[in-house]
Every structure is written in C-alpha cells, then in structure tokens.
Amino acid sequence: MDTQKFVIRQISIFSENRPGRLAAIAHALGEENINILAFSIAEANGFGVVRALVDYPEKAHDKLFSLGYNVAFTDVIAVRMKDQPGGLYEVAKVLGDAGVNIEYSYAYSGKEGAVLILRVDQVDEAIKKIKNSGATLLERSVFH
Amino acid sequence: MMKSWDPRIEEMPKEDLQRMQYRLLKSLVYRLYSFSPFYHDRMREQNVHPDDIRELTDVKKLPFMFKRDLRDNYPDKIFTSTKDELVRYHVSSGTTGKPTVVGYTQNDLNTWTTSLARALTSVGLGRGDVIQVSYGYGLFTGGLGMHYGAERIGATVLPTSVGNTERQIELMQDLGATAIACTPSYLLHIGEVAEKMGVDIKKDTELRTGILGAEPWTDRMRTRIEDWLGIKAYDIYGTSELSGPMFTECVEQKGFHVWSDIALVEIIDPKTGESLESGQKGELTITILQKEALPMIRYRIGDITTMDDEVCACGRTHPRIQRIQGRVDDMLIIRGINVFPSQIEYALMAIPEVGQHFQIVVERKGALDDMLVRVELTKESFSDKINDIIQVRQKVEHRLRNSLNVNVTVELVEPGSLPRFEGKSKRVVDKRSL
C-alpha cells in the first residue's frame, strides 16, 4: 500500500505566549494568500507551539522562516470520523490496539463531517491499521 | 554590656591610627615586593619601589588590583603562603564561569574574627546573646565568618544557615534568639512566613537585633524591617576577597566602621583612578593591612559609596563607609549571591539548543529575588512537541543553576526577538525597587 499519499505536512511554529503573537503569524500567512485548513495551539508555561495544516506548506514555511520564526514540518495523518457519539472511540481504539501512540491530536468538524488530525509515533503502521479497519483517511491532496 | 571590644584600638586618636597604618603598609609593601612575584612585577610596572612609600598618602603610588587578577591567577597563584600554612578556603563566583578562591592562614582567620568581634560588640551584642546565623554555611563566607565572630564575643551561636524557614522560626522562639544575621530579603521572608504561622516576631520572640547584608538595601527598607519586626537593623559589609563579612555599623547607624589597623580605605574616581576627598562619592578601594595568604593592595571592589572620616558619636575614631549606592560594573546580587551577566553568557555558550543572546530580568517576588533569564531557542532544537522544548528549558535552567549557584527561571523566546546591542549591552532589567 502506498502510505505516502496519506502523509500530510503540518507546519509547527514556536511562539512566545504573549498578546499579538498569533495575530502576527496569521497576518503573515494571510499576506501570502495561504489558507489555514486546520489548526491548534499547544501551550506550556511561557511559550506555545502553533500547529497548522495549510494549502501551501512550503510557501508558509519560507514566509515564516524569513520573518525569523522557528518553524518546522511535521508528518501527520487525517482520519474522517463519524460525527456522532463513539466516533472518536473507533479511531482511537484501532491505534491503541495496534500499539501506536498518539503524541497529540486535534480535530475539526467540516462540511463533509468530522476530521481528526493525528501526530503518531509510527506513521506507516497507523495508516495501515486505519485503512484495514475500514475508516477513511484523507489524502494529502485534500489539503495541499 | 561591653561598649567596645578593644577600646584602645577602636578609640585611638586619629594621628596614632594613621601612624600605625603607615607602619603596617610599609612592612606589607616590603614583604610583597620581596616575596610575591605578582606584586613585585606589578610594582615594577608601576615604577614604584617600597622605598617610595614614605607616608601614608603614598599608598596612591601603588598599583590597583582587580577581581580579574584573582580570576587570572586561579586558583592560588598569587597566594603568599604555602599550602601547609593555609587552614581554610572559601570560594566565590568570578566574572566568567571561573570562581575566585580565597585562602586563609590561622592569623587571617583571627584577624577576620577580631574584626567581627569588634563589629558585633559595637551593636551591643555580647555574652548572653543568642545569635542566629542564617547566612549560608559552606564556600560562601557569610555563615562561617559570622559564626566565629559571634563565638568570639561569647554569644551563643544558633547555626541555622539558610532555608527551612519554618524551623528557623520555631528555633528562634524556642531558644530565644536575640539577634539574627542574614540578608535583609531573607529576614523579610522570615517575617512573612512567621505571620503565616501565627508568630508575631515583635511579641512572640526575643529578637531585637538584625545584622543584615550581603546585598544592597536602603534606609527605607531598614525602617520597614525595624517597625515591622521590632528590632534594630544594622548594615554589615564585606566581600570574600577581604575575608568575608568584616564591618558593621555601630549603634549610631551612620555607616560601617572600617577598622584602620586592618584595612586602609580609599574612595577613588572609577574613571581616572584619582583619590577623592572624604565625603565625595566614588569607588571603594581597600588595602588589607593584615593579611597573610592573599594580601590585597588597593583592591577595587567595584562598590560605589562615600566615606566619612569624622570621629563617630560612639567614640570610635575609625572611618565610616556609607551604605553601598551602586556598582561600577554590571554585577547583580541575587539572594546574597554575586552574579555577573558574563557568567550567564559563558554558561549559555556551552548549550547548543539556545542562542548566545540573553536578557536578565530581576524582580522581587514577595521578599525574595527572582531571576528570569530569557534566551532564544535555536531552529535546530525546535520541535513541535511541547515536552522536547520543556526539556531544553529545564536543561538551561539546570546548567545556569549549577554555574551561578542561584535558582534561575528560564524563558525560551523566538529567535531574533531579544534586543541586540552594539558596544556596551544592556542585558539586565532590574525591577527590584529597594
């Protein structure tokens, strides 16, 4: 199975935890006409990491990097969930049973249903198990 | 109560004191010129010979000595005693990661102890007093110095060192401590903890004297401490290079007496090195007249102050140095510990995860100093996982704590976000209002 087409490039940006930092990042992406499709912020004492799926990850990376941001690519996968009770359980159980650890995750509920973005420790294994379970993985081309 | 530890010396007429200082200086210079390669070379460079010292004011002809001389001669290259004559070491922070080492002969310890015995007697302490020594014991000179001084005057020492504040307060009550020696900020902290414990230091303890120092404080803080805790608070001064804490104010509270038979004080213009008149503000420069292992001639401590050479109302003829008003360099004092920004720079250079730019923010949280160091996370060490970044931060905190001996909070910031400086950098934001 070609798992590569399911690997999505997330951009991760280091940000100080203070007013205006997210606005500055969003402004930079807006200026380049980059659309943010999914997004989350993880915060710790004093700093945060902004994680986003965008339509042009390379362009976003270069723009933010040129502005001096610490920015990196991270491979994630996106799973379509049933937008109903138990939807998350199905996906999480598949990975749990396969011994795949979810390092972090965030979700959005879009036009065509709910989508779960996952950063896992074994990307290929996760893709195979999810495919085998019958759940739908979103291809990279959906995003960029 | 004893008025003076050694009235003959302490109240000696000024002319006699100065004659004594001249004799001590002359023999010190002869000894060092003859036996110390370091001082011999320095005097040769300055083109001065012991024979040129013909009166006390000729001290001006002698070369200065700086903290960097100690660092450059780490650990003991300028000691003038042999190892078998040394009985103790103390170690303090240097300007770059390297510490400075001070060695003591038995006579050096005796001189130090005598100096403190006179000082403690001058604030009314003596036999029957219980002195709680809440300065750190160990490499820092504060704890052990006070300890021996207090024992010498026949007081009872309660050697609590720093920390474990609740126990300190219990012991203060149970053993009836009448005096405490610590940093002013630690005493404020003790006061706050005592209040939380339901202990009113004014009513529930026998404390009436505080010997406070090792960090800058003000008369306003003194008034606050005295009113709040019901004690008299006295300033104490010293640095490890001088042996340790050496001099305190007397009951007049008008500056600390520097014993003239032990130290020769000058106030100089820090820019030109010219001696200033009594009463003018400048850099404190001290020649220790009686020191065997690590003699100090015209040592420039870096503290800014003024000197008052009038005879004190207490009867002592020895000059008084006013409260320290600032520093000529960027040295910070955090919870009684000297911290040089260059030490932080030095430590950061060995940590690849962060850049070399940094900013120090010092605040007073409650009664205690809090030092925050802001550093930039490098691109290579950035990870999208929070835990990885937290580990970087902990590593930097750990390294800084180890090299500074002070707890440091580290804040990771975006690369390029810290101010860059051309020439002299202003990396310290000190928000403490004294």
XYZ file of C-alpha atoms in Angstrom:
578
model
C 0.000 0.000 0.000
C 1.253 3.455 -0.831
C 1.023 5.112 2.529
C 2.840 8.245 1.381
C -0.213 9.831 -0.163
C -1.809 9.896 3.271
C 1.068 11.673 4.947
C 0.200 15.323 5.434
C 2.724 18.065 6.095
C 1.798 20.098 9.111
C 3.727 23.260 9.866
C 4.668 23.836 13.503
C 5.657 27.266 14.724
C 7.305 28.201 18.013
C 5.651 31.192 19.607
C 6.072 33.135 22.802
C 2.953 33.125 24.912
C 2.032 36.796 24.775
C -0.588 39.008 23.153
C -0.322 39.515 19.402
C 1.877 36.544 18.520
C -0.872 34.512 16.859
C -2.108 37.595 15.021
C 1.414 38.147 13.648
C 1.630 34.574 12.356
C -1.860 34.656 10.870
C -1.171 38.001 9.243
C 1.981 36.671 7.589
C 0.088 33.699 6.163
C -2.804 35.877 5.015
C -0.411 38.163 3.171
C 0.820 35.187 1.137
C -2.723 34.101 0.397
C -2.239 30.909 2.347
C -5.376 29.299 3.686
C -5.370 27.591 7.077
C -7.420 24.394 6.918
C -6.950 23.084 10.424
C -5.116 24.473 13.356
C -4.317 24.122 17.046
C -2.194 25.726 19.739
C -0.375 23.771 22.412
C 0.766 25.897 25.282
C 3.216 25.462 28.091
C 4.323 27.968 30.707
C 5.603 30.931 28.707
C 5.571 29.558 25.207
C 3.386 27.700 22.752
C 3.548 25.713 19.532
C 1.128 26.651 16.772
C 0.314 23.727 14.513
C -1.500 24.204 11.234
C -2.487 22.426 8.068
C -2.297 24.897 5.213
C -2.831 24.681 1.494
C 0.764 25.727 0.647
C 3.051 24.379 3.400
C 6.340 25.213 1.616
C 5.319 28.780 0.979
C 4.093 29.130 4.566
C 7.334 27.711 5.895
C 9.506 30.018 3.807
C 7.490 33.089 4.661
C 7.539 32.444 8.400
C 11.186 31.427 8.337
C 12.136 34.631 6.540
C 10.410 36.541 9.319
C 12.622 34.799 11.848
C 10.191 32.252 13.223
C 11.226 28.820 14.369
C 9.160 26.699 12.017
C 9.306 23.019 11.164
C 7.420 20.431 9.131
C 5.789 17.542 10.929
C 4.151 14.496 9.343
C 0.587 13.930 10.488
C -2.405 11.933 9.242
C -6.074 12.903 8.982
C -8.906 10.478 9.646
C -12.554 11.030 8.847
C -14.632 10.303 11.920
C -18.298 9.683 12.229
C -19.756 12.923 13.586
C -21.708 11.072 16.236
C -21.180 9.578 19.716
C -18.447 6.959 19.652
C -16.813 8.350 16.501
C -13.533 9.218 18.201
C -13.537 5.927 20.103
C -13.424 3.894 16.899
C -10.309 5.609 15.607
C -8.532 5.764 18.948
C -9.210 2.094 19.641
C -7.705 0.963 16.336
C -4.464 2.776 17.127
C -4.454 1.737 20.749
C -4.903 -1.916 19.874
C -2.060 -1.659 17.347
C 0.274 -0.164 19.957
C 0.553 3.132 18.076
C 0.962 6.086 20.410
C -0.846 9.333 19.703
C 1.554 12.133 20.579
C -1.028 14.813 20.033
C -4.169 15.345 18.100
C -6.727 17.949 17.171
C -9.983 17.846 15.266
C -12.278 19.916 13.158
C -15.865 19.390 12.115
C -16.083 20.383 8.460
C -18.692 20.379 5.715
C -18.236 16.706 4.999
C -18.028 15.507 8.565
C -15.518 15.468 11.404
C -11.788 15.088 10.788
C -9.221 14.033 13.332
C -5.593 15.136 12.802
C -3.095 12.819 14.463
C 0.593 13.016 15.195
C 1.638 9.428 15.953
C 4.906 7.703 16.695
C 4.566 5.148 13.842
C 3.037 6.852 10.814
C 3.069 3.897 8.366
C 1.678 1.480 10.894
C -1.100 3.881 11.820
C -2.077 4.392 8.186
C -2.236 0.628 7.522
C -4.276 -0.146 10.615
C -6.740 2.629 9.999
C -7.180 1.595 6.354
C -7.705 -2.011 7.408
C -10.311 -1.000 9.943
C -12.393 0.444 7.128
C -12.102 4.054 8.290
C -11.380 6.778 5.759
C -8.018 8.513 5.667
C -7.858 11.832 3.927
C -5.222 12.068 1.212
C -2.616 14.769 1.186
C -4.186 16.181 -1.984
C -7.257 17.175 0.007
C -5.121 19.704 1.827
C -2.283 20.627 -0.491
C 27.210 45.389 78.325
C 30.611 45.943 76.779
C 30.879 49.190 74.876
C 33.917 48.259 72.791
C 35.725 45.010 72.131
C 39.104 46.717 72.064
C 38.716 50.330 73.259
C 42.452 51.055 72.955
C 42.384 50.478 69.199
C 38.817 51.498 68.490
C 39.112 54.883 70.206
C 42.759 55.540 69.360
C 43.415 59.142 68.298
C 43.407 59.516 64.536
C 47.074 60.566 64.288
C 48.140 57.447 66.164
C 45.912 55.277 63.991
C 47.438 56.734 60.857
C 50.948 56.195 62.162
C 50.008 52.586 62.794
C 48.569 52.290 59.287
C 51.726 53.715 57.770
C 53.921 51.203 59.606
C 51.677 48.306 58.564
C 51.546 49.500 54.958
C 55.290 49.929 54.768
C 56.011 46.434 56.034
C 53.287 44.953 53.802
C 54.804 46.577 50.717
C 58.317 45.451 51.617
C 57.106 41.921 52.229
C 55.176 41.698 48.967
C 57.892 43.328 46.886
C 60.360 40.819 48.226
C 58.308 37.649 48.310
C 55.386 37.927 45.888
C 56.248 37.649 42.180
C 52.812 39.048 41.326
C 53.166 42.202 43.436
C 56.839 42.547 42.601
C 56.016 42.678 38.888
C 53.073 44.999 39.441
C 55.190 47.445 41.415
C 57.963 47.302 38.837
C 55.455 48.002 36.066
C 54.152 50.972 38.051
C 57.728 52.047 38.649
C 57.329 52.108 42.401
C 59.712 50.727 44.997
C 58.963 50.132 48.693
C 61.385 52.974 49.474
C 58.972 55.346 47.721
C 56.393 54.762 50.449
C 57.377 57.492 52.897
C 53.998 58.499 54.287
C 50.509 57.068 54.370
C 49.270 59.035 51.359
C 51.999 57.407 49.258
C 49.611 54.482 49.002
C 48.426 56.317 45.857
C 51.668 55.369 44.146
C 50.851 51.684 44.377
C 49.146 49.745 41.565
C 45.469 48.778 41.702
C 44.227 45.239 41.914
C 41.002 43.918 40.364
C 38.782 40.892 40.601
C 40.141 39.745 37.244
C 43.590 39.419 38.860
C 42.165 36.727 41.110
C 40.440 35.028 38.211
C 43.536 35.158 36.003
C 45.581 33.614 38.784
C 43.094 30.881 39.614
C 43.175 29.129 41.947
C 46.087 30.143 44.175
C 48.884 31.602 42.052
C 49.018 34.863 43.993
C 48.792 33.324 47.440
C 51.786 34.355 49.523
C 51.502 31.481 51.974
C 52.439 27.890 51.362
C 49.865 25.134 51.441
C 50.894 23.949 54.895
C 50.234 27.419 56.285
C 46.673 27.528 54.939
C 43.848 26.439 57.211
C 40.806 27.206 55.062
C 39.482 28.036 51.597
C 36.397 29.965 50.607
C 35.231 30.214 47.023
C 33.030 32.828 45.380
C 31.744 33.486 41.910
C 34.012 35.097 39.349
C 33.038 37.252 36.423
C 33.167 34.415 33.897
C 32.333 30.845 34.861
C 35.564 30.631 36.826
C 35.276 31.084 40.597
C 37.704 33.025 42.775
C 39.422 31.251 45.621
C 40.438 32.877 48.892
C 42.865 31.107 51.222
C 43.325 31.820 54.924
C 46.103 31.226 57.397
C 45.214 30.904 61.068
C 46.245 34.542 61.540
C 43.929 35.565 58.681
C 41.015 33.834 60.391
C 41.945 35.509 63.669
C 42.021 38.957 62.055
C 38.669 38.324 60.394
C 37.152 37.105 63.651
C 38.573 40.063 65.593
C 37.100 42.460 63.064
C 33.663 40.914 63.554
C 34.044 40.705 67.323
C 34.559 44.479 67.403
C 31.665 44.970 64.991
C 29.188 42.792 66.886
C 30.171 44.417 70.169
C 29.590 47.832 68.589
C 25.902 46.980 68.014
C 25.503 45.928 71.629
C 25.833 42.167 71.309
C 27.852 40.021 73.672
C 27.728 37.294 76.286
C 24.149 36.157 76.909
C 23.011 36.877 73.360
C 21.823 34.075 71.097
C 22.825 34.888 67.530
C 21.012 33.004 64.807
C 23.330 32.784 61.809
C 21.069 32.465 58.794
C 23.744 33.135 56.213
C 24.741 30.152 54.116
C 27.431 27.959 55.631
C 29.975 26.489 53.254
C 32.017 28.008 50.461
C 30.203 31.315 50.986
C 31.961 33.372 53.670
C 28.817 34.680 55.369
C 27.907 31.731 57.570
C 31.280 30.672 58.918
C 32.527 34.250 59.247
C 29.623 35.324 61.435
C 29.803 32.057 63.307
C 33.336 32.594 64.565
C 32.789 36.299 65.208
C 29.734 35.557 67.337
C 31.508 32.833 69.300
C 34.453 35.130 69.943
C 32.303 37.673 71.798
C 30.881 34.905 73.956
C 27.442 34.880 72.383
C 25.671 31.598 71.724
C 25.510 30.699 68.058
C 22.450 29.126 66.514
C 23.875 27.988 63.182
C 20.682 27.600 61.156
C 22.197 28.533 57.769
C 19.628 29.402 55.082
C 16.401 27.624 54.236
C 13.819 25.594 56.129
C 12.291 28.852 57.265
C 9.541 27.444 59.468
C 12.057 25.510 61.525
C 14.191 28.654 61.785
C 11.240 30.486 63.298
C 10.478 27.654 65.746
C 14.098 27.574 66.904
C 14.201 31.362 67.134
C 11.301 31.121 69.586
C 12.373 28.007 71.484
C 15.995 29.027 72.000
C 15.297 32.720 72.456
C 17.437 34.130 69.641
C 18.162 37.778 70.409
C 19.882 38.540 67.100
C 19.824 37.255 63.568
C 22.412 37.591 60.813
C 21.100 37.165 57.263
C 20.305 39.046 54.081
C 17.635 41.733 54.506
C 15.436 39.999 51.946
C 15.664 36.719 53.830
C 14.636 38.467 57.044
C 11.603 39.891 55.242
C 10.820 36.382 54.077
C 11.153 35.071 57.631
C 8.769 37.820 58.744
C 6.202 36.804 56.154
C 6.453 33.100 56.960
C 6.197 33.868 60.678
C 2.983 35.792 60.085
C 1.520 32.840 58.211
C 2.479 30.604 61.138
C 0.716 32.980 63.509
C 4.007 34.097 65.085
C 4.437 37.801 65.787
C 8.213 38.320 65.831
C 7.767 41.533 67.798
C 5.783 39.902 70.614
C 6.457 36.191 70.416
C 10.264 36.202 70.118
C 13.179 37.844 71.888
C 14.707 39.099 68.657
C 15.967 42.665 68.940
C 18.928 42.923 66.567
C 19.419 42.167 62.887
C 22.847 42.090 61.235
C 21.859 42.419 57.629
C 23.912 42.495 54.467
C 25.410 40.628 51.517
C 23.029 42.503 49.229
C 22.093 46.141 48.682
C 19.317 47.608 50.777
C 18.102 51.046 51.737
C 17.232 53.108 54.779
C 13.594 52.817 53.775
C 13.868 49.051 53.985
C 15.584 49.414 57.350
C 12.710 51.482 58.718
C 10.220 48.928 57.431
C 12.092 45.998 58.989
C 12.593 47.809 62.307
C 8.961 48.901 62.610
C 7.520 45.607 61.483
C 9.715 43.222 63.452
C 10.538 45.423 66.416
C 14.316 45.120 66.066
C 17.294 47.356 65.346
C 18.729 46.526 61.922
C 22.429 47.077 61.193
C 24.250 47.024 57.874
C 27.188 44.643 57.525
C 29.797 44.787 54.781
C 32.467 42.584 53.329
C 33.424 40.504 50.347
C 35.218 37.201 50.173
C 38.358 38.942 48.872
C 38.528 40.926 52.111
C 37.995 37.634 54.025
C 34.216 37.856 54.197
C 31.763 39.981 56.191
C 34.035 42.282 58.187
C 32.473 45.587 59.169
C 29.142 46.695 60.576
C 27.540 49.911 61.633
C 27.676 50.802 65.312
C 24.583 51.711 67.321
C 24.630 55.153 65.659
C 23.654 53.500 62.336
C 25.642 56.053 60.347
C 27.767 53.853 58.081
C 30.014 50.903 58.866
C 33.303 51.392 60.688
C 36.319 50.107 58.800
C 38.983 49.190 61.325
C 42.039 51.191 60.344
C 44.553 48.703 61.716
C 43.035 46.054 59.427
C 42.148 47.979 56.307
C 43.161 51.204 54.592
C 40.225 52.683 52.709
C 40.319 54.991 49.723
C 37.488 56.364 47.656
C 38.629 56.879 44.085
C 37.191 58.178 40.849
C 36.407 54.950 38.984
C 37.278 56.535 35.635
C 40.577 58.245 36.423
C 41.691 56.266 39.471
C 42.348 59.575 41.300
C 41.783 59.600 45.046
C 38.751 61.590 46.126
C 38.269 63.741 49.229
C 36.355 62.430 52.213
C 32.616 62.815 51.514
C 32.885 62.525 47.733
C 31.180 59.643 46.010
C 33.394 57.105 44.267
C 34.643 53.554 44.105
C 35.603 51.838 47.338
C 39.219 50.694 47.227
C 40.708 48.734 50.085
C 44.188 47.724 51.125
C 44.122 44.972 53.704
C 46.952 45.779 56.053
C 46.987 42.460 57.849
C 46.559 39.512 55.582
C 48.972 36.675 55.023
C 47.638 34.213 52.456
C 46.012 36.541 49.972
C 47.127 40.123 50.504
C 45.147 42.874 48.815
C 46.689 46.169 47.831
C 44.332 48.851 46.524
C 41.734 46.272 45.639
C 38.925 47.830 43.622
C 35.798 46.136 44.875
C 33.502 47.883 42.407
C 31.101 49.277 45.009
C 30.172 52.955 44.846
C 29.911 54.825 48.145
C 31.184 57.739 50.234
C 33.452 57.847 53.276
C 33.047 59.853 56.472
C 36.300 60.313 58.377
C 34.920 62.339 61.305
C 35.067 60.807 64.767
C 31.790 58.960 65.343
C 29.344 59.869 68.114
C 30.001 56.387 69.508
C 33.580 57.441 70.228
C 35.237 55.309 67.581
C 37.833 57.085 65.510
C 37.797 54.693 62.560
C 36.294 55.990 59.304
C 32.781 55.052 58.281
C 31.687 53.954 54.849
C 28.156 54.831 53.863
C 25.668 52.349 52.519
C 26.692 50.969 49.122
C 24.944 53.019 46.450
C 25.711 51.071 43.309
C 28.259 49.210 41.229
C 30.824 50.294 38.682
C 30.215 47.096 36.721
C 27.097 45.093 35.922
C 27.355 42.724 38.875
C 23.991 41.695 40.287
C 23.350 40.420 43.768
C 20.651 37.771 43.792
C 19.674 36.464 47.227
C 23.091 37.438 48.517
C 24.998 35.731 45.714
C 27.068 37.729 43.225
C 26.035 37.148 39.646
C 27.848 38.595 36.659
C 25.996 38.639 33.322
C 29.238 37.384 31.762
C 28.838 34.158 33.758
C 25.482 33.598 32.106
C 26.946 34.283 28.690
C 29.715 31.795 29.397
C 27.274 29.085 30.501
C 24.967 29.632 27.532
C 27.815 29.265 25.065
C 28.067 25.608 26.058
C 24.380 24.911 25.337
C 23.761 24.455 21.579
C 19.976 24.423 21.936
C 19.858 28.118 22.664
C 21.431 31.198 21.125
C 24.042 33.390 22.747
C 21.804 36.411 23.237
C 20.064 36.711 26.543
C 18.224 39.074 28.800
C 18.095 39.003 32.577
C 15.008 40.227 34.373
C 15.302 40.541 38.148
C 12.226 41.036 40.263
C 11.367 40.772 43.901
C 8.656 38.189 44.385
C 7.367 38.504 47.898
C 10.546 39.162 49.833
C 12.898 37.148 47.650
C 14.735 37.963 44.459
C 13.627 36.157 41.365
C 15.878 35.965 38.342
C 14.466 35.241 34.924
C 16.797 34.591 32.013
C 15.291 34.892 28.545
C 17.083 33.010 25.783
C 16.312 32.269 22.169
C 15.507 28.727 21.108
C 17.560 27.824 18.038
C 15.966 26.490 14.877
C 17.780 23.175 15.177
C 16.393 22.420 18.603
C 12.816 23.416 17.833
C 10.394 20.520 17.997
C 6.636 20.523 17.524
C 6.402 18.512 20.732
C 5.980 20.620 23.840
C 7.844 18.161 26.014
C 11.008 18.404 23.939
C 11.009 22.165 24.377
C 10.324 21.904 28.084
C 13.338 19.626 28.338
C 15.512 22.224 26.641
C 14.288 24.786 29.120
C 14.999 22.513 32.063
C 18.465 21.808 30.752
C 19.256 25.516 30.513
C 17.832 26.137 33.993
C 19.879 23.302 35.392
C 23.126 24.484 33.797
C 22.631 28.064 34.914
C 21.786 26.998 38.442
C 24.936 24.925 38.591
C 27.212 27.657 37.387
C 25.616 30.578 39.268
C 24.544 28.829 42.481
C 21.252 30.669 42.214
C 17.850 29.418 41.137
C 17.023 30.710 37.691
C 13.789 30.642 35.735
C 14.393 30.350 32.015
C 12.028 31.662 29.384
C 12.507 30.496 25.810
C 11.766 33.170 23.264
C 11.591 33.366 19.488
C 14.891 33.654 17.650
C 15.845 37.229 16.899
C 13.386 38.632 19.402
C 15.869 39.701 22.078
C 17.425 43.132 21.740
C 20.829 43.231 20.001
C 23.421 45.704 21.152
C 26.327 47.407 19.546
C 29.041 48.147 22.058
C 28.008 48.011 25.681
C 24.946 45.846 26.073
C 22.104 46.421 28.482
C 21.103 42.901 29.189
C 19.807 43.392 32.686
C 16.352 44.643 33.561
C 16.322 45.108 37.327
C 12.767 45.706 38.502
C 13.567 45.464 42.202
C 12.716 48.674 43.979
C 14.803 48.883 47.078
